[in-house]
Amino acid sequence: MKKVMNQPENIVDEMLEGMVQATPNRLRYLKGKGVLVRTDAPVDGKVGLVSGGGSGHEPAHGGFVGRGMLDAAVAGEVFTSPTPDRILEAIKAVDSGKGVLCIVKNYTGDVLNFDMAAELAAAEGIQVEQVVVNDDVAVEDSTHTTGRRGIAGTVFVHKIAGAKADQGASLEEVKRVAEKGIRRIRSMGVALTPCTLPEAGKPSFTLEEDEIEIGIGIHGEPGVERTKLLSASALTRTLADRIYDDLPYRAGDRVAVMVNGMGSTPLMELNVIHKEFITYLNEKQNQVVDSWVGEYMTSLDMAGFSLTLFQLDEELESLLAHPVDTMAVRFGK
Amino acid sequence: MKKVMNQPENIVDEMLEGMVQATPNRLRYLKGKGVLVRTDAPVDGKVGLVSGGGSGHEPAHGGFVGRGMLDAAVAGEVFTSPTPDRILEAIKAVDSGKGVLCIVKNYTGDVLNFDMAAELAAAEGIQVEQVVVNDDVAVEDSTHTTGRRGIAGTVFVHKIAGAKADQGASLEEVKRVAEKGIRRIRSMGVALTPCTLPEAGKPSFTLEEDEIEIGIGIHGEPGVERTKLLSASALTRTLADRIYDDLPYRAGDRVAVMVNGMGSTPLMELNVIHKEFITYLNEKQNQVVDSWVGEYMTSLDMAGFSLTLFQLDEELESLLAHPVDTMAVRFGK
């Protein structure tokens, strides 16, 4: 696969530079640390929010740094957890004295490194709490995971925790809404093509021209089934059934949905899938109050998508609608 | 190439449904007409703005409908100009009595059909003006064009004309700023892979695994040169030189830039390219006051990107910063 890059080993650093140059008023780059921080961090009287993980999932996580979402994002190398010392730098950069919540996707390396960073921060007198997102219903354990993987639903957790923190809530309260969100969010993905790591130059796995893999992870981890390419309608229903029955969601639930592109699936197709997902949820008698359609948690240049369903209550619906101003998500006053 | 779709002949209609379902408060769909309209159109005392063209360029043009940009977007079938009667429906839906400006990309079919629609509207007593965007410096004539093609720079024209109209300017004034913008905007693109039309199922042309085509159009029209894949730095400079010398831009110019993905080029790569473009412009002693990095004018699932450079003056810079609220572009108060 062709990639536009310079030296593969510099791609993460150059990308982060490019992101900051696009919004210099919003982002500051801790050069050599892989950390993007809000220019106004630490924000007085506000709980700090940190997320991150391996690179290759853009706009995650740097695209979600800004008012109403994250205060900092830590980027590791491609598909590689950031080291504890880098996470510690992010925590220190955003702590205003009110404590810091780390939002971690459930991968063994990420959980370990964020844990270690939290201990280091505690030793410096910073109060750190952590939540672990595990929204992927496809598999229980996987290549890099014990338990379920964290995928695109993580972005909804950023949104509601970010809103709560923006409202001045305590660390305990911000953690509470994040955990409530995690209990109510489920996702599942499908790959049409593999992804290619910059340094490898070759796809991480292969799929035949008429073949797809259902339940795949965001690093190309195996899914649950290889099958022939299905219609948008059949494919959406296959994923949606698995997601819906898992919680389970119920008729009458007010929900938010995300149709997340994996990196090289055009908006045209994502919108067709969104239409099918809405049709499905209407049949189930759910009211969709918010739809996010686009690229939020990608897997390099993989073609494919994931669906996410979020069961709301009054508090979560209000937090989802709270104003936000980041590179990748912006709305409100 | 694999696509997630149902019947290919329904893909445009289903996509438009999906877009409206994602933002029901913002968009209304004139079913059977391929027209997306602001829910509050026609807006009293405001010039109406209409754009459109063939589908397959998402988020163009429906993603730019909303306060501060377009009032309506007309979608034709994939890579096919919308018919005059559909354009007429869009014009009628947005005319508040203050007239309508159509922003047309320079393709023979589009120009012809928008012309015809303007005549039909005039016969119904609606004042219609038209501007034609031709920002692509790659080639003078092409498969579907006499003169230069209109590509991603068109989105900057939507932005400044939309801002001027939002400020209550007259049709004459809105047209004047659109034309001033067009004179100062230049773009050029490159393809790493071809795109595949939904009904065709096969790529529209072929490129070898290590080959790219410089100067390609957004419908896979031929470019100026096939070459081996270059580094991000060398490729950015190749395009930027052609763009820069064409106007020509000058040291000291304040500029806005766009790094536009063609459909399946990841944000990681677009941000690396952005960094290179900024480095180039800093060397030229230009101040970059606004950067748009992402997908604005795609070509189905083509991998590649285009660069756009916009020479600002005080008026244009202020219009570019005017608040906007659309699916694809949102910022400000």
PDB file of N, CA and C in Angstrom, chain B residues 142-185:
ATOM      1  N   SER B 142      -9.591  19.428 -20.099  1.00  0.00           N
ATOM      2  CA  SER B 142      -9.556  18.055 -19.630  1.00  0.00           C
ATOM      3  C   SER B 142     -10.780  17.321 -20.142  1.00  0.00           C
ATOM      4  N   THR B 143     -10.911  16.065 -19.713  1.00  0.00           N
ATOM      5  CA  THR B 143     -11.984  15.205 -20.211  1.00  0.00           C
ATOM      6  C   THR B 143     -13.347  15.900 -20.215  1.00  0.00           C
ATOM      7  N   HIS B 144     -13.677  16.558 -19.098  1.00  0.00           N
ATOM      8  CA  HIS B 144     -15.023  17.124 -18.980  1.00  0.00           C
ATOM      9  C   HIS B 144     -14.999  18.645 -18.944  1.00  0.00           C
ATOM     10  N   THR B 145     -13.938  19.252 -19.394  1.00  0.00           N
ATOM     11  CA  THR B 145     -13.770  20.681 -19.141  1.00  0.00           C
ATOM     12  C   THR B 145     -13.193  21.428 -20.325  1.00  0.00           C
ATOM     13  N   THR B 146     -13.702  22.634 -20.566  1.00  0.00           N
ATOM     14  CA  THR B 146     -12.973  23.612 -21.349  1.00  0.00           C
ATOM     15  C   THR B 146     -12.424  24.617 -20.353  1.00  0.00           C
ATOM     16  N   GLY B 147     -11.116  24.838 -20.392  1.00  0.00           N
ATOM     17  CA  GLY B 147     -10.485  25.683 -19.380  1.00  0.00           C
ATOM     18  C   GLY B 147     -10.112  24.831 -18.190  1.00  0.00           C
ATOM     19  N   ARG B 148      -9.831  25.491 -17.101  1.00  0.00           N
ATOM     20  CA  ARG B 148      -9.371  24.774 -15.911  1.00  0.00           C
ATOM     21  C   ARG B 148     -10.533  24.187 -15.115  1.00  0.00           C
ATOM     22  N   ARG B 149     -10.234  23.080 -14.421  1.00  0.00           N
ATOM     23  CA  ARG B 149     -11.256  22.403 -13.620  1.00  0.00           C
ATOM     24  C   ARG B 149     -11.464  23.109 -12.277  1.00  0.00           C
ATOM     25  N   GLY B 150     -12.653  22.945 -11.738  1.00  0.00           N
ATOM     26  CA  GLY B 150     -12.923  23.406 -10.376  1.00  0.00           C
ATOM     27  C   GLY B 150     -12.773  22.240  -9.423  1.00  0.00           C
ATOM     28  N   ILE B 151     -11.937  22.404  -8.396  1.00  0.00           N
ATOM     29  CA  ILE B 151     -11.756  21.308  -7.434  1.00  0.00           C
ATOM     30  C   ILE B 151     -11.926  21.835  -6.003  1.00  0.00           C
ATOM     31  N   ALA B 152     -11.081  21.405  -5.081  1.00  0.00           N
ATOM     32  CA  ALA B 152     -11.351  21.644  -3.652  1.00  0.00           C
ATOM     33  C   ALA B 152     -11.407  23.114  -3.249  1.00  0.00           C
ATOM     34  N   GLY B 153     -10.730  23.985  -4.002  1.00  0.00           N
ATOM     35  CA  GLY B 153     -10.764  25.415  -3.691  1.00  0.00           C
ATOM     36  C   GLY B 153     -12.176  25.971  -3.701  1.00  0.00           C
ATOM     37  N   THR B 154     -13.078  25.272  -4.376  1.00  0.00           N
ATOM     38  CA  THR B 154     -14.491  25.659  -4.413  1.00  0.00           C
ATOM     39  C   THR B 154     -15.058  25.820  -2.999  1.00  0.00           C
ATOM     40  N   VAL B 155     -14.564  25.014  -2.069  1.00  0.00           N
ATOM     41  CA  VAL B 155     -15.111  25.042  -0.704  1.00  0.00           C
ATOM     42  C   VAL B 155     -14.769  26.370  -0.009  1.00  0.00           C
ATOM     43  N   PHE B 156     -13.616  26.936  -0.319  1.00  0.00           N
ATOM     44  CA  PHE B 156     -13.297  28.271   0.210  1.00  0.00           C
ATOM     45  C   PHE B 156     -14.248  29.329  -0.381  1.00  0.00           C
ATOM     46  N   VAL B 157     -14.635  29.138  -1.639  1.00  0.00           N
ATOM     47  CA  VAL B 157     -15.592  30.078  -2.256  1.00  0.00           C
ATOM     48  C   VAL B 157     -16.949  29.970  -1.557  1.00  0.00           C
ATOM     49  N   HIS B 158     -17.370  28.749  -1.260  1.00  0.00           N
ATOM     50  CA  HIS B 158     -18.611  28.576  -0.477  1.00  0.00           C
ATOM     51  C   HIS B 158     -18.520  29.344   0.835  1.00  0.00           C
ATOM     52  N   LYS B 159     -17.353  29.233   1.473  1.00  0.00           N
ATOM     53  CA  LYS B 159     -17.195  29.821   2.801  1.00  0.00           C
ATOM     54  C   LYS B 159     -17.291  31.342   2.768  1.00  0.00           C
ATOM     55  N   ILE B 160     -16.569  31.966   1.841  1.00  0.00           N
ATOM     56  CA  ILE B 160     -16.560  33.442   1.857  1.00  0.00           C
ATOM     57  C   ILE B 160     -17.865  34.019   1.315  1.00  0.00           C
ATOM     58  N   ALA B 161     -18.418  33.391   0.296  1.00  0.00           N
ATOM     59  CA  ALA B 161     -19.701  33.872  -0.225  1.00  0.00           C
ATOM     60  C   ALA B 161     -20.799  33.640   0.812  1.00  0.00           C
ATOM     61  N   GLY B 162     -20.731  32.489   1.488  1.00  0.00           N
ATOM     62  CA  GLY B 162     -21.721  32.185   2.520  1.00  0.00           C
ATOM     63  C   GLY B 162     -21.669  33.179   3.668  1.00  0.00           C
ATOM     64  N   ALA B 163     -20.448  33.575   4.040  1.00  0.00           N
ATOM     65  CA  ALA B 163     -20.291  34.554   5.115  1.00  0.00           C
ATOM     66  C   ALA B 163     -20.862  35.902   4.700  1.00  0.00           C
ATOM     67  N   LYS B 164     -20.551  36.304   3.478  1.00  0.00           N
ATOM     68  CA  LYS B 164     -21.029  37.608   2.990  1.00  0.00           C
ATOM     69  C   LYS B 164     -22.561  37.618   2.949  1.00  0.00           C
ATOM     70  N   ALA B 165     -23.139  36.535   2.452  1.00  0.00           N
ATOM     71  CA  ALA B 165     -24.605  36.445   2.394  1.00  0.00           C
ATOM     72  C   ALA B 165     -25.192  36.445   3.802  1.00  0.00           C
ATOM     73  N   ASP B 166     -24.530  35.760   4.728  1.00  0.00           N
ATOM     74  CA  ASP B 166     -25.010  35.692   6.114  1.00  0.00           C
ATOM     75  C   ASP B 166     -25.002  37.067   6.762  1.00  0.00           C
ATOM     76  N   GLN B 167     -24.130  37.952   6.263  1.00  0.00           N
ATOM     77  CA  GLN B 167     -24.058  39.323   6.799  1.00  0.00           C
ATOM     78  C   GLN B 167     -25.107  40.238   6.173  1.00  0.00           C
ATOM     79  N   GLY B 168     -25.914  39.683   5.258  1.00  0.00           N
ATOM     80  CA  GLY B 168     -27.005  40.470   4.673  1.00  0.00           C
ATOM     81  C   GLY B 168     -26.641  41.246   3.425  1.00  0.00           C
ATOM     82  N   ALA B 169     -25.505  40.929   2.812  1.00  0.00           N
ATOM     83  CA  ALA B 169     -25.068  41.655   1.619  1.00  0.00           C
ATOM     84  C   ALA B 169     -26.006  41.403   0.436  1.00  0.00           C
ATOM     85  N   SER B 170     -25.922  42.290  -0.546  1.00  0.00           N
ATOM     86  CA  SER B 170     -26.738  42.156  -1.763  1.00  0.00           C
ATOM     87  C   SER B 170     -26.174  41.066  -2.662  1.00  0.00           C
ATOM     88  N   LEU B 171     -26.990  40.629  -3.625  1.00  0.00           N
ATOM     89  CA  LEU B 171     -26.539  39.619  -4.581  1.00  0.00           C
ATOM     90  C   LEU B 171     -25.272  40.084  -5.302  1.00  0.00           C
ATOM     91  N   GLU B 172     -25.249  41.350  -5.669  1.00  0.00           N
ATOM     92  CA  GLU B 172     -24.083  41.908  -6.365  1.00  0.00           C
ATOM     93  C   GLU B 172     -22.814  41.821  -5.498  1.00  0.00           C
ATOM     94  N   GLU B 173     -22.975  42.134  -4.216  1.00  0.00           N
ATOM     95  CA  GLU B 173     -21.838  42.098  -3.289  1.00  0.00           C
ATOM     96  C   GLU B 173     -21.357  40.662  -3.032  1.00  0.00           C
ATOM     97  N   VAL B 174     -22.311  39.741  -2.893  1.00  0.00           N
ATOM     98  CA  VAL B 174     -21.943  38.344  -2.643  1.00  0.00           C
ATOM     99  C   VAL B 174     -21.191  37.805  -3.860  1.00  0.00           C
ATOM    100  N   LYS B 175     -21.699  38.164  -5.045  1.00  0.00           N
ATOM    101  CA  LYS B 175     -21.027  37.712  -6.272  1.00  0.00           C
ATOM    102  C   LYS B 175     -19.617  38.326  -6.370  1.00  0.00           C
ATOM    103  N   ARG B 176     -19.505  39.580  -5.977  1.00  0.00           N
ATOM    104  CA  ARG B 176     -18.200  40.244  -6.047  1.00  0.00           C
ATOM    105  C   ARG B 176     -17.160  39.529  -5.172  1.00  0.00           C
ATOM    106  N   VAL B 177     -17.506  39.190  -3.938  1.00  0.00           N
ATOM    107  CA  VAL B 177     -16.505  38.523  -3.092  1.00  0.00           C
ATOM    108  C   VAL B 177     -16.210  37.108  -3.593  1.00  0.00           C
ATOM    109  N   ALA B 178     -17.225  36.424  -4.119  1.00  0.00           N
ATOM    110  CA  ALA B 178     -16.986  35.082  -4.675  1.00  0.00           C
ATOM    111  C   ALA B 178     -15.975  35.179  -5.820  1.00  0.00           C
ATOM    112  N   GLU B 179     -16.158  36.166  -6.679  1.00  0.00           N
ATOM    113  CA  GLU B 179     -15.246  36.314  -7.823  1.00  0.00           C
ATOM    114  C   GLU B 179     -13.858  36.747  -7.380  1.00  0.00           C
ATOM    115  N   LYS B 180     -13.818  37.603  -6.363  1.00  0.00           N
ATOM    116  CA  LYS B 180     -12.499  37.983  -5.835  1.00  0.00           C
ATOM    117  C   LYS B 180     -11.785  36.751  -5.284  1.00  0.00           C
ATOM    118  N   GLY B 181     -12.525  35.910  -4.563  1.00  0.00           N
ATOM    119  CA  GLY B 181     -11.947  34.679  -4.037  1.00  0.00           C
ATOM    120  C   GLY B 181     -11.419  33.796  -5.157  1.00  0.00           C
ATOM    121  N   ILE B 182     -12.230  33.595  -6.168  1.00  0.00           N
ATOM    122  CA  ILE B 182     -11.842  32.709  -7.277  1.00  0.00           C
ATOM    123  C   ILE B 182     -10.530  33.167  -7.912  1.00  0.00           C
ATOM    124  N   ARG B 183     -10.346  34.476  -8.039  1.00  0.00           N
ATOM    125  CA  ARG B 183      -9.114  35.001  -8.638  1.00  0.00           C
ATOM    126  C   ARG B 183      -7.890  34.699  -7.785  1.00  0.00           C
ATOM    127  N   ARG B 184      -8.082  34.417  -6.504  1.00  0.00           N
ATOM    128  CA  ARG B 184      -6.960  34.296  -5.573  1.00  0.00           C
ATOM    129  C   ARG B 184      -6.754  32.872  -5.052  1.00  0.00           C
ATOM    130  N   ILE B 185      -7.505  31.922  -5.587  1.00  0.00           N
ATOM    131  CA  ILE B 185      -7.442  30.531  -5.110  1.00  0.00           C
ATOM    132  C   ILE B 185      -6.853  29.632  -6.191  1.00  0.00           C
TER     133      ILE B 185
END
